[in-house]
Amino acid sequence: PLLYSTSLNIKNYNPCTQILDGPVTLRLPDGKVWEPRGKPSGDMITLKTALARSLNPIAAKLIHEVGVGEVVKHAAQFGIKIPKHDQVPSLALGVTSISLYDLIGVYTTFVNEGVFKKPVYLVRIEDKHGRLIQVESTASKIIMSKENAFKMVQMLKGSTQIRGGTAVSLGSKYHLTDGINEMGGKTGTTQKSADGWFFGITQQLVSGCW
């Protein structure tokens, strides 16, 4: 989603923008060649569908179009620092380590109409009588327009709505989106499923788990 939101800001793309789901070969600065794994369909695919299905070739094309540096700068707006050795095209597939805590801040910004607020662990402290002792607060800043934040929410909903979406079972199996709740999300897995992530969004709740 950080890559996709960068493309909205830099290229003025939208969820309906179509990109060819075809083979991708990118030459790296050291002369080596990188080809993301995946079986391209050869079809024109919308960004909403590409994100919903986690299509690696389209992610690779996106980072080639917007530039690795722009994704790094966009991540920095959320307080996320990408190490120099991870500032490579495969960043599009999530090669760098980002904490659950930091990613919650990213997804919350999409739902908050582009306004970022650093997550806090403690909201308030009360004594045994319920009297307020301390309230935690955090500064907020606008990172993206309301329009682009709205577009990101629409794309994240695709994973629960579109056939082949990585979170479509939330509706088909667990019946959490049966005409009542609007939910979006993004899955993430590392090689051989050593790690599994999921971030879910609703109108009132953002959650992340590893």
Short mmCIF file of C-alpha atoms in Angstrom, two decimals:
data_model
loop_
_atom_site.label_atom_id
_atom_site.label_comp_id
_atom_site.label_asym_id
_atom_site.label_seq_id
_atom_site.Cartn_x
_atom_site.Cartn_y
_atom_site.Cartn_z
CA PRO A 1 0.00 0.00 0.00
CA LEU A 2 2.87 2.45 0.54
CA LEU A 3 3.89 1.87 -3.07
CA TYR A 4 0.34 2.22 -4.37
CA SER A 5 -0.29 5.41 -2.40
CA THR A 6 2.97 6.80 -3.79
CA SER A 7 1.68 6.15 -7.30
CA LEU A 8 -1.51 8.07 -6.51
CA ASN A 9 0.50 11.05 -5.28
CA ILE A 10 3.18 11.03 -8.00
CA LYS A 11 1.38 9.72 -11.08
CA ASN A 12 -2.17 10.80 -10.24
CA TYR A 13 -3.29 7.21 -10.73
CA ASN A 14 -6.62 5.93 -9.42
CA PRO A 15 -8.14 2.51 -8.61
CA CYS A 16 -9.35 2.13 -12.21
CA THR A 17 -5.95 2.82 -13.80
CA GLN A 18 -4.98 -0.22 -15.87
CA ILE A 19 -1.50 -1.72 -16.18
CA LEU A 20 -0.43 -4.72 -18.23
CA ASP A 21 0.08 -7.80 -16.10
CA GLY A 22 3.07 -9.00 -18.07
CA PRO A 23 6.66 -10.14 -17.49
CA VAL A 24 8.97 -7.57 -15.88
CA THR A 25 12.75 -7.40 -16.11
CA LEU A 26 14.54 -4.57 -14.34
CA ARG A 27 18.26 -3.84 -14.53
CA LEU A 28 19.79 -2.90 -11.18
CA PRO A 29 22.54 -0.29 -10.64
CA ASP A 30 25.15 -3.04 -10.22
CA GLY A 31 24.28 -4.47 -13.64
CA LYS A 32 22.32 -7.44 -12.34
CA VAL A 33 18.81 -8.20 -13.51
CA TRP A 34 15.77 -8.62 -11.27
CA GLU A 35 12.62 -10.44 -12.33
CA PRO A 36 9.80 -10.69 -9.76
CA ARG A 37 8.18 -14.06 -9.31
CA GLY A 38 4.64 -14.57 -10.50
CA LYS A 39 2.65 -15.88 -13.44
CA PRO A 40 1.49 -12.84 -15.43
CA SER A 41 -1.90 -13.20 -17.05
CA GLY A 42 -1.10 -10.96 -19.99
CA ASP A 43 -4.26 -8.94 -19.28
CA MET A 44 -4.74 -5.28 -18.51
CA ILE A 45 -5.42 -5.15 -14.77
CA THR A 46 -6.75 -2.27 -12.67
CA LEU A 47 -4.69 -1.12 -9.71
CA LYS A 48 -7.55 -2.10 -7.38
CA THR A 49 -7.49 -5.67 -8.68
CA ALA A 50 -3.70 -5.80 -8.68
CA LEU A 51 -3.53 -4.79 -5.01
CA ALA A 52 -6.38 -7.13 -4.10
CA ARG A 53 -4.57 -10.08 -5.67
CA SER A 54 -1.05 -9.00 -4.66
CA LEU A 55 0.25 -9.20 -8.23
CA ASN A 56 4.03 -8.95 -8.08
CA PRO A 57 4.68 -7.98 -11.74
CA ILE A 58 2.43 -4.94 -11.47
CA ALA A 59 4.05 -3.88 -8.19
CA ALA A 60 7.42 -4.09 -9.92
CA LYS A 61 6.17 -1.96 -12.80
CA LEU A 62 4.77 0.61 -10.40
CA ILE A 63 8.03 1.06 -8.51
CA HIS A 64 9.87 1.36 -11.82
CA GLU A 65 7.48 4.13 -12.88
CA VAL A 66 7.42 6.15 -9.65
CA GLY A 67 11.00 5.47 -8.58
CA VAL A 68 12.39 3.79 -5.48
CA GLY A 69 13.40 7.16 -4.06
CA GLU A 70 9.83 8.44 -4.11
CA VAL A 71 8.58 5.40 -2.19
CA VAL A 72 11.35 5.91 0.38
CA LYS A 73 10.38 9.59 0.78
CA HIS A 74 6.69 8.69 1.11
CA ALA A 75 7.48 6.13 3.80
CA ALA A 76 9.55 8.74 5.67
CA GLN A 77 6.44 10.93 5.97
CA PHE A 78 5.01 8.20 8.21
CA GLY A 79 8.22 8.09 10.25
CA ILE A 80 9.39 4.90 8.50
CA LYS A 81 13.07 4.85 7.59
CA ILE A 82 14.07 2.47 4.80
CA PRO A 83 17.72 1.34 5.16
CA LYS A 84 19.98 2.18 2.23
CA HIS A 85 20.58 -1.49 1.37
CA ASP A 86 16.80 -2.00 1.00
CA GLN A 87 16.32 0.92 -1.38
CA VAL A 88 16.08 -1.34 -4.42
CA PRO A 89 13.25 -2.29 -6.83
CA SER A 90 12.31 -5.37 -4.78
CA LEU A 91 11.19 -2.91 -2.09
CA ALA A 92 7.92 -3.10 -4.05
CA LEU A 93 7.38 -6.60 -2.66
CA GLY A 94 8.21 -5.69 0.94
CA VAL A 95 11.85 -6.73 1.34
CA THR A 96 12.48 -4.28 4.17
CA SER A 97 11.51 -4.77 7.81
CA ILE A 98 8.71 -2.51 9.06
CA SER A 99 7.10 -2.97 12.45
CA LEU A 100 3.45 -3.74 13.03
CA TYR A 101 3.30 -0.51 15.04
CA ASP A 102 4.53 1.65 12.16
CA LEU A 103 2.26 0.01 9.60
CA ILE A 104 -0.78 0.63 11.78
CA GLY A 105 0.02 4.33 11.41
CA VAL A 106 0.02 3.96 7.63
CA TYR A 107 -3.34 2.21 7.35
CA THR A 108 -4.94 4.56 9.88
CA THR A 109 -3.91 7.51 7.70
CA PHE A 110 -5.89 6.11 4.77
CA VAL A 111 -9.03 5.82 6.90
CA ASN A 112 -8.41 9.23 8.51
CA GLU A 113 -8.72 11.01 5.15
CA GLY A 114 -4.98 11.47 4.75
CA VAL A 115 -4.21 12.73 8.25
CA PHE A 116 -1.39 10.89 10.04
CA LYS A 117 -1.32 10.56 13.80
CA LYS A 118 1.43 8.51 15.39
CA PRO A 119 -0.14 5.58 17.26
CA VAL A 120 0.07 5.62 21.06
CA TYR A 121 0.10 2.64 23.39
CA LEU A 122 -1.65 4.37 26.28
CA VAL A 123 -4.69 6.55 25.58
CA ARG A 124 -5.24 7.72 29.16
CA ILE A 125 -4.40 6.87 32.77
CA GLU A 126 -7.04 6.90 35.49
CA ASP A 127 -6.88 6.22 39.21
CA LYS A 128 -8.98 3.55 40.93
CA HIS A 129 -11.89 6.00 41.17
CA GLY A 130 -11.90 6.68 37.46
CA ARG A 131 -10.40 10.14 37.83
CA LEU A 132 -8.24 11.20 34.93
CA ILE A 133 -4.54 11.42 35.72
CA GLN A 134 -2.99 11.78 32.30
CA VAL A 135 -4.08 11.89 28.66
CA GLU A 136 -1.69 10.93 25.88
CA SER A 137 -1.78 13.03 22.75
CA THR A 138 0.11 13.02 19.50
CA ALA A 139 0.61 15.61 16.81
CA SER A 140 -1.11 15.12 13.48
CA LYS A 141 -0.11 16.09 9.97
CA ILE A 142 -1.59 15.83 6.50
CA ILE A 143 0.32 13.34 4.34
CA MET A 144 -2.02 12.90 1.41
CA SER A 145 -5.17 14.48 0.03
CA LYS A 146 -8.62 13.32 1.12
CA GLU A 147 -9.20 12.16 -2.44
CA ASN A 148 -6.13 9.92 -2.55
CA ALA A 149 -6.83 8.56 0.93
CA PHE A 150 -10.35 7.69 -0.25
CA LYS A 151 -8.90 5.94 -3.31
CA MET A 152 -6.61 3.87 -1.09
CA VAL A 153 -9.56 2.79 1.06
CA GLN A 154 -11.44 1.74 -2.08
CA MET A 155 -8.45 -0.28 -3.29
CA LEU A 156 -7.99 -1.97 0.08
CA LYS A 157 -11.65 -2.99 0.03
CA GLY A 158 -10.89 -4.86 -3.19
CA SER A 159 -9.13 -7.67 -1.33
CA THR A 160 -12.43 -8.57 0.34
CA GLN A 161 -14.65 -7.98 -2.70
CA ILE A 162 -12.85 -9.03 -5.87
CA ARG A 163 -12.65 -12.64 -7.00
CA GLY A 164 -9.14 -13.83 -6.28
CA GLY A 165 -8.65 -11.17 -3.61
CA THR A 166 -6.34 -12.35 -0.84
CA ALA A 167 -8.90 -11.54 1.89
CA VAL A 168 -12.10 -12.50 0.07
CA SER A 169 -12.69 -15.32 2.58
CA LEU A 170 -13.67 -12.68 5.16
CA GLY A 171 -16.99 -12.62 3.33
CA SER A 172 -17.28 -16.01 1.62
CA LYS A 173 -16.14 -18.11 4.59
CA TYR A 174 -16.53 -15.99 7.70
CA HIS A 175 -19.47 -13.85 6.51
CA LEU A 176 -18.06 -10.62 7.93
CA THR A 177 -18.91 -8.53 4.86
CA ASP A 178 -22.36 -9.86 3.98
CA GLY A 179 -24.02 -6.58 3.05
CA ILE A 180 -23.53 -5.05 6.51
CA ASN A 181 -19.88 -4.29 7.08
CA GLU A 182 -17.51 -2.64 4.65
CA MET A 183 -14.05 -4.02 5.20
CA GLY A 184 -10.72 -3.76 3.47
CA GLY A 185 -7.30 -5.14 4.09
CA LYS A 186 -3.98 -6.41 2.87
CA THR A 187 -2.25 -9.72 3.39
CA GLY A 188 1.49 -10.23 3.35
CA THR A 189 3.63 -13.35 3.32
CA THR A 190 7.34 -13.93 3.15
CA GLN A 191 8.97 -16.79 1.25
CA LYS A 192 7.72 -20.24 2.22
CA SER A 193 5.14 -18.48 4.41
CA ALA A 194 7.69 -17.97 7.17
CA ASP A 195 5.77 -14.83 8.12
CA GLY A 196 2.12 -13.98 7.67
CA TRP A 197 0.64 -10.50 8.05
CA PHE A 198 -2.82 -9.05 7.82
CA PHE A 199 -4.05 -5.49 8.18
CA GLY A 200 -7.77 -4.88 8.25
CA ILE A 201 -9.74 -1.65 8.07
CA THR A 202 -13.35 -0.74 8.81
CA GLN A 203 -14.99 2.65 9.32
CA GLN A 204 -14.14 2.62 13.00
CA LEU A 205 -11.28 0.18 13.45
CA VAL A 206 -7.85 -0.52 12.01
CA SER A 207 -6.10 -3.70 13.12
CA GLY A 208 -2.89 -5.47 12.26
CA CYS A 209 -1.57 -8.89 13.15
CA TRP A 210 1.56 -10.95 12.50
#
